mmCIF file of C-alpha atoms in Angstrom:
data_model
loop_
_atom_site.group_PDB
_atom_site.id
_atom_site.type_symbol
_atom_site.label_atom_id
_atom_site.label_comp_id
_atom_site.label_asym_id
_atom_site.label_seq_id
_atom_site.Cartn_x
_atom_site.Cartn_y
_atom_site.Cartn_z
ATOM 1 C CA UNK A 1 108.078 108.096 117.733
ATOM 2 C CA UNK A 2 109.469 110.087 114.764
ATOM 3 C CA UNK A 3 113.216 111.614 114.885
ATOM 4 C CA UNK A 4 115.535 112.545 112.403
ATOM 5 C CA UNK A 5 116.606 109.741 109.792
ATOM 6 C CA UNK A 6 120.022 109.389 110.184
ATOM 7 C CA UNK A 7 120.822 107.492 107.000
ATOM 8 C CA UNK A 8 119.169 107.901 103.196
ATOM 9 C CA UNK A 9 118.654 104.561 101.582
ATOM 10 C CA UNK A 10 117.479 104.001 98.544
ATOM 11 C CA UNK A 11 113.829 103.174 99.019
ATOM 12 C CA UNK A 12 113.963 100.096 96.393
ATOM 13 C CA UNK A 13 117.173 98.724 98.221
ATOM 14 C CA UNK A 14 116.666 97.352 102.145
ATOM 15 C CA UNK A 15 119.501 98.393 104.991
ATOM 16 C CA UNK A 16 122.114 95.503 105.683
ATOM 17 C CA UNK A 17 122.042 96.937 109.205
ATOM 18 C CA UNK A 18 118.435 96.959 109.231
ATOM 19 C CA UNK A 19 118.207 93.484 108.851
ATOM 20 C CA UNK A 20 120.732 92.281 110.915
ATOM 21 C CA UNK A 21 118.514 93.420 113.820
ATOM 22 C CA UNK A 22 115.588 92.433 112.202
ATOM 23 C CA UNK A 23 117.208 88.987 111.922
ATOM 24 C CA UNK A 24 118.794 88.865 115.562
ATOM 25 C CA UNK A 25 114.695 89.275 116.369
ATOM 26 C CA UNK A 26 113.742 86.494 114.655
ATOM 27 C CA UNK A 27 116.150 83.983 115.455
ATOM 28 C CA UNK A 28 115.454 84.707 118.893
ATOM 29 C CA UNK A 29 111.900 84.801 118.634
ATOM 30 C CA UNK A 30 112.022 80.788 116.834
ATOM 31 C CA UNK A 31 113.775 79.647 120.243
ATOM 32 C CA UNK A 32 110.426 80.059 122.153
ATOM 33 C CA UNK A 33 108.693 76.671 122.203
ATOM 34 C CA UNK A 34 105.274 78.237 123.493
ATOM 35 C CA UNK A 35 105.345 82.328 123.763
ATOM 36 C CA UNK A 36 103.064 84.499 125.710
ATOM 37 C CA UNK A 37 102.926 88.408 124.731
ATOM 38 C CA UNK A 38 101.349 90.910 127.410
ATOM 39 C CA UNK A 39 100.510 94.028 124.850
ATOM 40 C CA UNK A 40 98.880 97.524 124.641
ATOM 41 C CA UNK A 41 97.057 98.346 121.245
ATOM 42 C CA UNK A 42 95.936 102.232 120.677
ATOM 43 C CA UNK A 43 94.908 103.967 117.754
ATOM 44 C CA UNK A 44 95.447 107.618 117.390
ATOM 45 C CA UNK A 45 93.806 109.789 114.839
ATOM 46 C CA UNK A 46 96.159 111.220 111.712
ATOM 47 C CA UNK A 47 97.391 114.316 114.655
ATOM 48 C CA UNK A 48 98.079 111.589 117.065
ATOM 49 C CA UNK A 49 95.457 111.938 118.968
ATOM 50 C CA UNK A 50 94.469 108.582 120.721
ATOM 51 C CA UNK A 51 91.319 107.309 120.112
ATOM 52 C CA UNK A 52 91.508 104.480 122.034
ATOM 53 C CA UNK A 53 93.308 102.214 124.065
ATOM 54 C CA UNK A 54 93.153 98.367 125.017
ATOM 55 C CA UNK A 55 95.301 95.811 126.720
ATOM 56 C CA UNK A 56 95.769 91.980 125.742
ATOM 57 C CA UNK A 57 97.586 89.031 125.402
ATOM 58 C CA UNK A 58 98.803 86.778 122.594
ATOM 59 C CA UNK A 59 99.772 83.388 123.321
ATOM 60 C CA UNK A 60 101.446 81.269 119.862
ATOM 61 C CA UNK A 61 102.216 77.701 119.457
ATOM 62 C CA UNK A 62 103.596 76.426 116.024
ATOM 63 C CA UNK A 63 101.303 78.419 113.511
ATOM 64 C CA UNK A 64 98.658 78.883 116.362
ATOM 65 C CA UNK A 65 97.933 81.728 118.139
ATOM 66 C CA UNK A 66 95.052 83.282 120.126
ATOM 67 C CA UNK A 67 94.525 86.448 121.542
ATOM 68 C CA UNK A 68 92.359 88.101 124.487
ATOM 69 C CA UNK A 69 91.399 91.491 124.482
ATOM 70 C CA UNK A 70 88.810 93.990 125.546
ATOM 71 C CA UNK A 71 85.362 92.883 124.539
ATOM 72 C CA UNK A 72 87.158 90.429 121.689
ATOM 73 C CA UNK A 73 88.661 86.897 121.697
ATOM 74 C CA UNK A 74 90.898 85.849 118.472
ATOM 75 C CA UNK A 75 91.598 81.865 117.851
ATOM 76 C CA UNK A 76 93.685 80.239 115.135
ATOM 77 C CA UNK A 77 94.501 76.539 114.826
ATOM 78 C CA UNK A 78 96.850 77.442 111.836
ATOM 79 C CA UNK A 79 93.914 76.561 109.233
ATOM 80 C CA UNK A 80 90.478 78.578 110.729
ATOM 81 C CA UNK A 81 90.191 81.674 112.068
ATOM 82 C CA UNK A 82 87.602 82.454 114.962
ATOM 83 C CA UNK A 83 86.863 86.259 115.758
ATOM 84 C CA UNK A 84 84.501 86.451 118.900
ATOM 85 C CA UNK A 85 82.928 89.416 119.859
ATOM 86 C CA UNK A 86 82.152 89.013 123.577
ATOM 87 C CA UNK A 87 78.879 92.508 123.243
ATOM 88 C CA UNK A 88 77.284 91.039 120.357
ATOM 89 C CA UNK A 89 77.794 87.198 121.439
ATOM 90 C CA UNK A 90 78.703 86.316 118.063
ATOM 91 C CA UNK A 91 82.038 84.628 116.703
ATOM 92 C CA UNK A 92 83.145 85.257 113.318
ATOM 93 C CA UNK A 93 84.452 82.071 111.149
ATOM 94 C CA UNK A 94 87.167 82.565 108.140
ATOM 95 C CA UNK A 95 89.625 80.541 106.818
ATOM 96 C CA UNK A 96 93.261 81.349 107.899
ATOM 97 C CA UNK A 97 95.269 82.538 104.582
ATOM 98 C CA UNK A 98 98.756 81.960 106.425
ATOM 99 C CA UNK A 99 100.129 82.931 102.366
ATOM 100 C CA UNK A 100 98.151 86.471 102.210
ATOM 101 C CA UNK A 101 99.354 89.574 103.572
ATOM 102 C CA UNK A 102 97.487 89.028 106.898
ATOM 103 C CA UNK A 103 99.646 90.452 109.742
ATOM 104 C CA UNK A 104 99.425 87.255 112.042
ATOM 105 C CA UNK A 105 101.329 87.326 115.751
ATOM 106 C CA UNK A 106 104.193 84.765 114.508
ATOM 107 C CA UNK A 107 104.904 87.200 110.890
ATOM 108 C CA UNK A 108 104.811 90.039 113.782
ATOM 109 C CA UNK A 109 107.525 88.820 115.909
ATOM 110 C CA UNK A 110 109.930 86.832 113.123
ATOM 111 C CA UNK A 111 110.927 87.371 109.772
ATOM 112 C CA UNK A 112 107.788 89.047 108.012
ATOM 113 C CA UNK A 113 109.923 91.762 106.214
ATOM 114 C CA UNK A 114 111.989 89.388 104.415
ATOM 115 C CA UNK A 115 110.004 89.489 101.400
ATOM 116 C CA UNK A 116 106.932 91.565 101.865
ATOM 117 C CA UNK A 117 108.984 95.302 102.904
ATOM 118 C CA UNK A 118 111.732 97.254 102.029
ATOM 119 C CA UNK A 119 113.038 98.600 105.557
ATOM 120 C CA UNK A 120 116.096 100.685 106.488
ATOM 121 C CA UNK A 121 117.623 101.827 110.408
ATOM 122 C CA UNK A 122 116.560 105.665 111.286
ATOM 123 C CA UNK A 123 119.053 105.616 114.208
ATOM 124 C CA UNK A 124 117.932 104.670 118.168
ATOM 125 C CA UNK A 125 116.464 106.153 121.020
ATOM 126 C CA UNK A 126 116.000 105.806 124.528
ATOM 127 C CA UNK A 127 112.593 104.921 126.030
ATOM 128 C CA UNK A 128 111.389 103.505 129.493
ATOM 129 C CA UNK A 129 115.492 102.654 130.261
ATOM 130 C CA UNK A 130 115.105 100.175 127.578
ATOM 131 C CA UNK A 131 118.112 101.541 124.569
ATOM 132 C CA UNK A 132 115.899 101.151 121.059
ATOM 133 C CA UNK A 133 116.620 100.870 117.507
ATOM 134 C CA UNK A 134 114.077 102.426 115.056
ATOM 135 C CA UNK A 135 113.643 100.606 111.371
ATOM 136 C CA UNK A 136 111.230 101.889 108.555
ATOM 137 C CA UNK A 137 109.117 99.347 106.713
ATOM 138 C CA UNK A 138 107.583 100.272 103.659
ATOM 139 C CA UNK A 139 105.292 97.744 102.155
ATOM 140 C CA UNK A 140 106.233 96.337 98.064
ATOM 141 C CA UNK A 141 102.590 95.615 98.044
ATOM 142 C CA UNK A 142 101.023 99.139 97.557
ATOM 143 C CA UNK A 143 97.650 97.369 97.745
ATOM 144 C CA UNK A 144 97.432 97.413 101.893
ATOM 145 C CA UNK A 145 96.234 99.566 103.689
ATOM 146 C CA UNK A 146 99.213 101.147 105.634
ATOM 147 C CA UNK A 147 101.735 103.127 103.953
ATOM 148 C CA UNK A 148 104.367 102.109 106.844
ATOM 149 C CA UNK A 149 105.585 100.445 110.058
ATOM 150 C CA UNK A 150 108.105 102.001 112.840
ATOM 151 C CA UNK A 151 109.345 99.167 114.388
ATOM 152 C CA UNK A 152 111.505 99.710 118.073
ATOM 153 C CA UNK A 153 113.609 97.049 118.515
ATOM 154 C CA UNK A 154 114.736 96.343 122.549
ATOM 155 C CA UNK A 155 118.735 96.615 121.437
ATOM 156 C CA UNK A 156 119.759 94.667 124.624
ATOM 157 C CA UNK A 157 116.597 91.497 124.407
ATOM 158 C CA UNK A 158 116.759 91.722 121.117
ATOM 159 C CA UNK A 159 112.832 91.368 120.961
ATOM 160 C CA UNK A 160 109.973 94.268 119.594
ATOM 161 C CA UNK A 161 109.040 96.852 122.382
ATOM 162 C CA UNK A 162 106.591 98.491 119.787
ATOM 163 C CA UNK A 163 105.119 98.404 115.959
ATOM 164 C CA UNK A 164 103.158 101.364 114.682
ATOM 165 C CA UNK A 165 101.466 101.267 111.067
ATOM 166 C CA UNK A 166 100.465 104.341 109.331
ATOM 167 C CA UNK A 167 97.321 103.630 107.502
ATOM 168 C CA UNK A 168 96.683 105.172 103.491
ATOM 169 C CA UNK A 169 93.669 106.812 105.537
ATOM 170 C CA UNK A 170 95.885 108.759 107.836
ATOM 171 C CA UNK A 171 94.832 107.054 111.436
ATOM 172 C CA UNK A 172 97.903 104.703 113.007
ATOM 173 C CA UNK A 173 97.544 102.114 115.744
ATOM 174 C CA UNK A 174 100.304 100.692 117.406
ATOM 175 C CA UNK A 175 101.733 97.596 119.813
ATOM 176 C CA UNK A 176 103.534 97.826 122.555
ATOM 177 C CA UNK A 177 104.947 94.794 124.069
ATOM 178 C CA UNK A 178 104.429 95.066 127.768
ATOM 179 C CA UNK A 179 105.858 91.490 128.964
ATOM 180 C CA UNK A 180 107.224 88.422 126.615
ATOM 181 C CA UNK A 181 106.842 85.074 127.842
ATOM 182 C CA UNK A 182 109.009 82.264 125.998
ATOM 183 C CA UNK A 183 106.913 78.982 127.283
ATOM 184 C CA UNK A 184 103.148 78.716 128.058
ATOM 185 C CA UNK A 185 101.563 75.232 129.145
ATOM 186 C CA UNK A 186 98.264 75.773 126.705
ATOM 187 C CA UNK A 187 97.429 72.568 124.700
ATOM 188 C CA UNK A 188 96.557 72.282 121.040
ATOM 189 C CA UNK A 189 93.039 72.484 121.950
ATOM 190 C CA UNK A 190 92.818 75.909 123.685
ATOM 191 C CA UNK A 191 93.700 77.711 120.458
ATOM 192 C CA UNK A 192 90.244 76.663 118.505
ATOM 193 C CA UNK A 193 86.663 78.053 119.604
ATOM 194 C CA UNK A 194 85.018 76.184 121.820
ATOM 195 C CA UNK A 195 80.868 77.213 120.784
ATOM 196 C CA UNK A 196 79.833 74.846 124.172
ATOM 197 C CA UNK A 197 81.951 77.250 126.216
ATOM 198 C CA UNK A 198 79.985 80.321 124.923
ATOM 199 C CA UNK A 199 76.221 79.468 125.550
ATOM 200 C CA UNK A 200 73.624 80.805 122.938
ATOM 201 C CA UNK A 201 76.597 82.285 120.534
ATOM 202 C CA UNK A 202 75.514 83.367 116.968
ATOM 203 C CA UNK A 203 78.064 81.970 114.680
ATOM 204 C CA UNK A 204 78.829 83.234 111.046
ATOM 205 C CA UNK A 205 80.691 81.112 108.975
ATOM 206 C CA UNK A 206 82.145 82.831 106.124
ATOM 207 C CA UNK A 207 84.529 79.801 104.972
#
């Protein structure tokens, strides 16, 4: 995913261009009443090696979301969070801190850099006949855990095709959009944990 930086910024100083395709995403993205993500999720070692891949979906409503993936179920009403581990039978139970630096589906796909990352354009490639722009993130908080985020932009959708973070610990793990859905029929209720619909779940409630 890494070419030659095309432009220097100063790191302390975010790219006008940058943004403008940044903010093309996100006004785009706030036009979806009901959106439904197909993705791929891998992690690769610090030599880019993967480690492991696993396919999903994220479906988002408001400041709701919920996501399926292998082995793991994630559910958000806005205000609790519900991690479900589908091997161990047991569901996790946090409150949602929509304020913190949690990297929630909605910051994802609209306008999370805005005040959280400085971010400039490295320049655009060509990928799967899809023509992308490449923009560096780089995190004011130097309290998280990644260093960075490549972000390909689709220049023609205007939507993400793929996010990698580089973590302080030198492993990465990326997203790659697969399919983006802009209306889903799933009701309020589908995006909170249902314990009657998982029979003889442990639950640990951390709130």
């Amino acid at each position: 995913m890494s070419f030659a930086v095309l432009a220097q910024t100063n790191p302390t100083k975010s790219d006008p261009e940058a943004k403008k395709i940044l903010d093309a995403v996100s006004a785009k993205f706030k036009t979806y009443s009901s959106p439904q993500a197909s993705f791929t999720y891998k992690v690769e070692n610090a030599g880019g090696k993967a480690l492991s891949t696993k396919r999903g979906t994220v479906t988002m409503k408001g400041n709701k979301f919920r996501v399926s993936m292998d082995g793991m179920e994630i559910f958000s009403d806005g205000k609790t969070i519900w991690n479900y581990d589908k091997s161990a039978n047991e569901v996790t139970v946090n409150n949602m801190n929509e304020g913190g630096s949690a990297m929630t589906p909605q910051k994802m796909f609209t306008n999370f850099y805005d005040k959280d990352f400085f971010y400039k354009l490295n320049g655009t490639k060509t990928e799967g006949g899809k023509t992308l722009s490449e923009i560096e993130l780089t995190p004011m908080d130097k309290s998280r855990p990644y260093h960075k985020i490549y972000v390909l932009v689709d220049k023609g959708a205007h939507t993400i095709y793929n996010a990698q973070f580089l973590e302080k610990s030198g492993g990465r793990y990326s997203y790659t959009v697969n399919s983006l859905k802009p209306s889903t029929s799933m009701a309020d209720a589908d995006f909170i944990f249902n314990k009657s619909k998982y029979p003889g779940v442990e639950v640990v409630d951390l709130r």
